[in-house]
């Protein structure tokens, strides 16, 4: 246990090219998850994307808020190193903005061809 703590305190590289160590990953994750939840509030409650993403983001935020040990957070999130979890969270936040723009929950502009969704 002491070895893990020392390793975390002394972590100076992620071992992933171009990804630097985040010195305050808990605050970063809380911020990004919070921003994602705020963005999702703008989407219709009936949108499947909103429902699924909100559930997953809340679950991940609960993990970050309830755990003190970064190693345990990494394990429970299951996304690799905490820096990778931050990257995933940032990409989800970016996607939520795009989903608001794209509005995939809206009706189709025109009638879909008869066999569009049929697979041989």
PDB file of C-alpha atoms in Angstrom:
ATOM      1  CA  UNK A   1       0.000   0.000   0.000  1.00  0.00           C
ATOM      2  CA  UNK A   2       2.767   2.442   0.927  1.00  0.00           C
ATOM      3  CA  UNK A   3       4.562   1.553  -2.299  1.00  0.00           C
ATOM      4  CA  UNK A   4       1.476   2.432  -4.348  1.00  0.00           C
ATOM      5  CA  UNK A   5       1.069   5.751  -2.548  1.00  0.00           C
ATOM      6  CA  UNK A   6       4.726   6.604  -3.096  1.00  0.00           C
ATOM      7  CA  UNK A   7       4.473   5.618  -6.743  1.00  0.00           C
ATOM      8  CA  UNK A   8       1.462   7.932  -7.206  1.00  0.00           C
ATOM      9  CA  UNK A   9       3.189  10.822  -5.490  1.00  0.00           C
ATOM     10  CA  UNK A  10       6.285  10.355  -7.620  1.00  0.00           C
ATOM     11  CA  UNK A  11       4.526   9.652 -10.904  1.00  0.00           C
ATOM     12  CA  UNK A  12       6.294  11.763 -13.486  1.00  0.00           C
ATOM     13  CA  UNK A  13       5.123  10.109 -16.690  1.00  0.00           C
ATOM     14  CA  UNK A  14       2.093   8.252 -17.956  1.00  0.00           C
ATOM     15  CA  UNK A  15       4.050   6.119 -20.380  1.00  0.00           C
ATOM     16  CA  UNK A  16       1.652   7.275 -23.109  1.00  0.00           C
ATOM     17  CA  UNK A  17       3.187   9.440 -25.811  1.00  0.00           C
ATOM     18  CA  UNK A  18       1.863  12.971 -25.640  1.00  0.00           C
ATOM     19  CA  UNK A  19      -0.109  12.452 -22.414  1.00  0.00           C
ATOM     20  CA  UNK A  20       1.296  14.320 -19.438  1.00  0.00           C
ATOM     21  CA  UNK A  21       0.652  13.503 -15.796  1.00  0.00           C
ATOM     22  CA  UNK A  22      -2.312  15.410 -14.416  1.00  0.00           C
ATOM     23  CA  UNK A  23      -1.371  16.792 -11.003  1.00  0.00           C
ATOM     24  CA  UNK A  24      -4.990  17.194  -9.834  1.00  0.00           C
ATOM     25  CA  UNK A  25      -6.938  14.487 -11.652  1.00  0.00           C
ATOM     26  CA  UNK A  26      -9.834  14.321  -9.185  1.00  0.00           C
ATOM     27  CA  UNK A  27     -10.619  18.027  -9.609  1.00  0.00           C
ATOM     28  CA  UNK A  28     -10.242  17.719 -13.374  1.00  0.00           C
ATOM     29  CA  UNK A  29     -12.619  14.748 -13.581  1.00  0.00           C
ATOM     30  CA  UNK A  30     -15.170  16.430 -11.310  1.00  0.00           C
ATOM     31  CA  UNK A  31     -15.053  19.529 -13.479  1.00  0.00           C
ATOM     32  CA  UNK A  32     -15.415  17.704 -16.793  1.00  0.00           C
ATOM     33  CA  UNK A  33     -18.142  15.367 -15.516  1.00  0.00           C
ATOM     34  CA  UNK A  34     -19.997  18.367 -14.088  1.00  0.00           C
ATOM     35  CA  UNK A  35     -19.725  20.234 -17.386  1.00  0.00           C
ATOM     36  CA  UNK A  36     -21.014  17.169 -19.244  1.00  0.00           C
ATOM     37  CA  UNK A  37     -24.028  16.860 -16.954  1.00  0.00           C
ATOM     38  CA  UNK A  38     -24.729  20.564 -17.399  1.00  0.00           C
ATOM     39  CA  UNK A  39     -24.537  20.222 -21.189  1.00  0.00           C
ATOM     40  CA  UNK A  40     -26.818  17.173 -21.155  1.00  0.00           C
ATOM     41  CA  UNK A  41     -29.529  19.230 -19.445  1.00  0.00           C
ATOM     42  CA  UNK A  42     -29.940  21.069 -22.760  1.00  0.00           C
ATOM     43  CA  UNK A  43     -30.948  17.882 -24.578  1.00  0.00           C
ATOM     44  CA  UNK A  44     -34.490  16.457 -24.644  1.00  0.00           C
ATOM     45  CA  UNK A  45     -35.278  14.041 -21.806  1.00  0.00           C
ATOM     46  CA  UNK A  46     -36.521  11.528 -24.379  1.00  0.00           C
ATOM     47  CA  UNK A  47     -33.162  11.354 -26.187  1.00  0.00           C
ATOM     48  CA  UNK A  48     -31.549   7.945 -25.638  1.00  0.00           C
ATOM     49  CA  UNK A  49     -28.101   9.536 -25.861  1.00  0.00           C
ATOM     50  CA  UNK A  50     -28.941  11.869 -22.966  1.00  0.00           C
ATOM     51  CA  UNK A  51     -30.384   9.085 -20.830  1.00  0.00           C
ATOM     52  CA  UNK A  52     -27.456   6.717 -21.280  1.00  0.00           C
ATOM     53  CA  UNK A  53     -24.715   9.326 -21.063  1.00  0.00           C
ATOM     54  CA  UNK A  54     -26.220  10.986 -18.008  1.00  0.00           C
ATOM     55  CA  UNK A  55     -26.448   7.652 -16.182  1.00  0.00           C
ATOM     56  CA  UNK A  56     -22.863   6.723 -17.031  1.00  0.00           C
ATOM     57  CA  UNK A  57     -21.483  10.176 -16.186  1.00  0.00           C
ATOM     58  CA  UNK A  58     -23.271  10.246 -12.818  1.00  0.00           C
ATOM     59  CA  UNK A  59     -21.923   6.786 -11.998  1.00  0.00           C
ATOM     60  CA  UNK A  60     -18.381   7.871 -12.845  1.00  0.00           C
ATOM     61  CA  UNK A  61     -18.742  11.126 -10.915  1.00  0.00           C
ATOM     62  CA  UNK A  62     -19.963   9.175  -7.872  1.00  0.00           C
ATOM     63  CA  UNK A  63     -16.830   7.016  -8.043  1.00  0.00           C
ATOM     64  CA  UNK A  64     -14.559  10.061  -8.234  1.00  0.00           C
ATOM     65  CA  UNK A  65     -16.347  11.806  -5.362  1.00  0.00           C
ATOM     66  CA  UNK A  66     -16.456   8.778  -3.062  1.00  0.00           C
ATOM     67  CA  UNK A  67     -12.932   7.397  -3.516  1.00  0.00           C
ATOM     68  CA  UNK A  68      -9.764   8.987  -2.191  1.00  0.00           C
ATOM     69  CA  UNK A  69      -7.181   6.656  -3.732  1.00  0.00           C
ATOM     70  CA  UNK A  70      -6.332   7.370  -7.377  1.00  0.00           C
ATOM     71  CA  UNK A  71      -5.486   3.708  -7.976  1.00  0.00           C
ATOM     72  CA  UNK A  72      -8.934   2.681  -6.757  1.00  0.00           C
ATOM     73  CA  UNK A  73     -10.570   5.358  -8.927  1.00  0.00           C
ATOM     74  CA  UNK A  74      -8.679   4.005 -11.949  1.00  0.00           C
ATOM     75  CA  UNK A  75      -9.744   0.459 -11.108  1.00  0.00           C
ATOM     76  CA  UNK A  76     -13.423   1.317 -10.589  1.00  0.00           C
ATOM     77  CA  UNK A  77     -13.661   3.517 -13.699  1.00  0.00           C
ATOM     78  CA  UNK A  78     -12.018   0.798 -15.787  1.00  0.00           C
ATOM     79  CA  UNK A  79     -10.613   3.281 -18.287  1.00  0.00           C
ATOM     80  CA  UNK A  80      -6.890   2.782 -17.711  1.00  0.00           C
ATOM     81  CA  UNK A  81      -4.840   5.507 -16.059  1.00  0.00           C
ATOM     82  CA  UNK A  82      -6.665   8.497 -14.625  1.00  0.00           C
ATOM     83  CA  UNK A  83      -5.259  10.626 -17.448  1.00  0.00           C
ATOM     84  CA  UNK A  84      -6.968   8.309 -19.928  1.00  0.00           C
ATOM     85  CA  UNK A  85     -10.232   8.664 -17.992  1.00  0.00           C
ATOM     86  CA  UNK A  86      -9.851  12.441 -18.315  1.00  0.00           C
ATOM     87  CA  UNK A  87      -9.368  12.106 -22.070  1.00  0.00           C
ATOM     88  CA  UNK A  88     -12.502   9.941 -22.357  1.00  0.00           C
ATOM     89  CA  UNK A  89     -14.492  12.438 -20.253  1.00  0.00           C
ATOM     90  CA  UNK A  90     -13.326  15.362 -22.393  1.00  0.00           C
ATOM     91  CA  UNK A  91     -14.271  13.540 -25.589  1.00  0.00           C
ATOM     92  CA  UNK A  92     -17.737  12.785 -24.182  1.00  0.00           C
ATOM     93  CA  UNK A  93     -18.194  16.445 -23.282  1.00  0.00           C
ATOM     94  CA  UNK A  94     -17.200  17.410 -26.827  1.00  0.00           C
ATOM     95  CA  UNK A  95     -19.612  14.838 -28.278  1.00  0.00           C
ATOM     96  CA  UNK A  96     -22.474  16.151 -26.129  1.00  0.00           C
ATOM     97  CA  UNK A  97     -22.025  19.586 -27.718  1.00  0.00           C
ATOM     98  CA  UNK A  98     -22.056  18.021 -31.190  1.00  0.00           C
ATOM     99  CA  UNK A  99     -25.161  15.987 -30.365  1.00  0.00           C
ATOM    100  CA  UNK A 100     -26.953  19.200 -29.388  1.00  0.00           C
ATOM    101  CA  UNK A 101     -26.040  20.618 -32.797  1.00  0.00           C
ATOM    102  CA  UNK A 102     -26.854  17.460 -34.786  1.00  0.00           C
ATOM    103  CA  UNK A 103     -30.179  16.710 -33.021  1.00  0.00           C
ATOM    104  CA  UNK A 104     -30.290  13.009 -33.980  1.00  0.00           C
ATOM    105  CA  UNK A 105     -33.563  12.661 -32.039  1.00  0.00           C
ATOM    106  CA  UNK A 106     -35.412  14.889 -34.521  1.00  0.00           C
ATOM    107  CA  UNK A 107     -37.600  13.420 -37.247  1.00  0.00           C
ATOM    108  CA  UNK A 108     -36.023  12.614 -40.594  1.00  0.00           C
ATOM    109  CA  UNK A 109     -36.037  15.431 -43.137  1.00  0.00           C
ATOM    110  CA  UNK A 110     -37.641  13.151 -45.713  1.00  0.00           C
ATOM    111  CA  UNK A 111     -39.129   9.695 -45.989  1.00  0.00           C
ATOM    112  CA  UNK A 112     -36.595   6.874 -45.641  1.00  0.00           C
ATOM    113  CA  UNK A 113     -36.442   4.366 -48.522  1.00  0.00           C
ATOM    114  CA  UNK A 114     -38.644   1.299 -47.920  1.00  0.00           C
ATOM    115  CA  UNK A 115     -35.888  -1.252 -47.385  1.00  0.00           C
ATOM    116  CA  UNK A 116     -33.350   1.069 -45.781  1.00  0.00           C
ATOM    117  CA  UNK A 117     -33.210  -0.838 -42.474  1.00  0.00           C
ATOM    118  CA  UNK A 118     -33.521  -4.353 -43.958  1.00  0.00           C
ATOM    119  CA  UNK A 119     -30.515  -6.598 -43.948  1.00  0.00           C
ATOM    120  CA  UNK A 120     -30.309  -9.489 -46.384  1.00  0.00           C
TER     121      UNK A 120
END
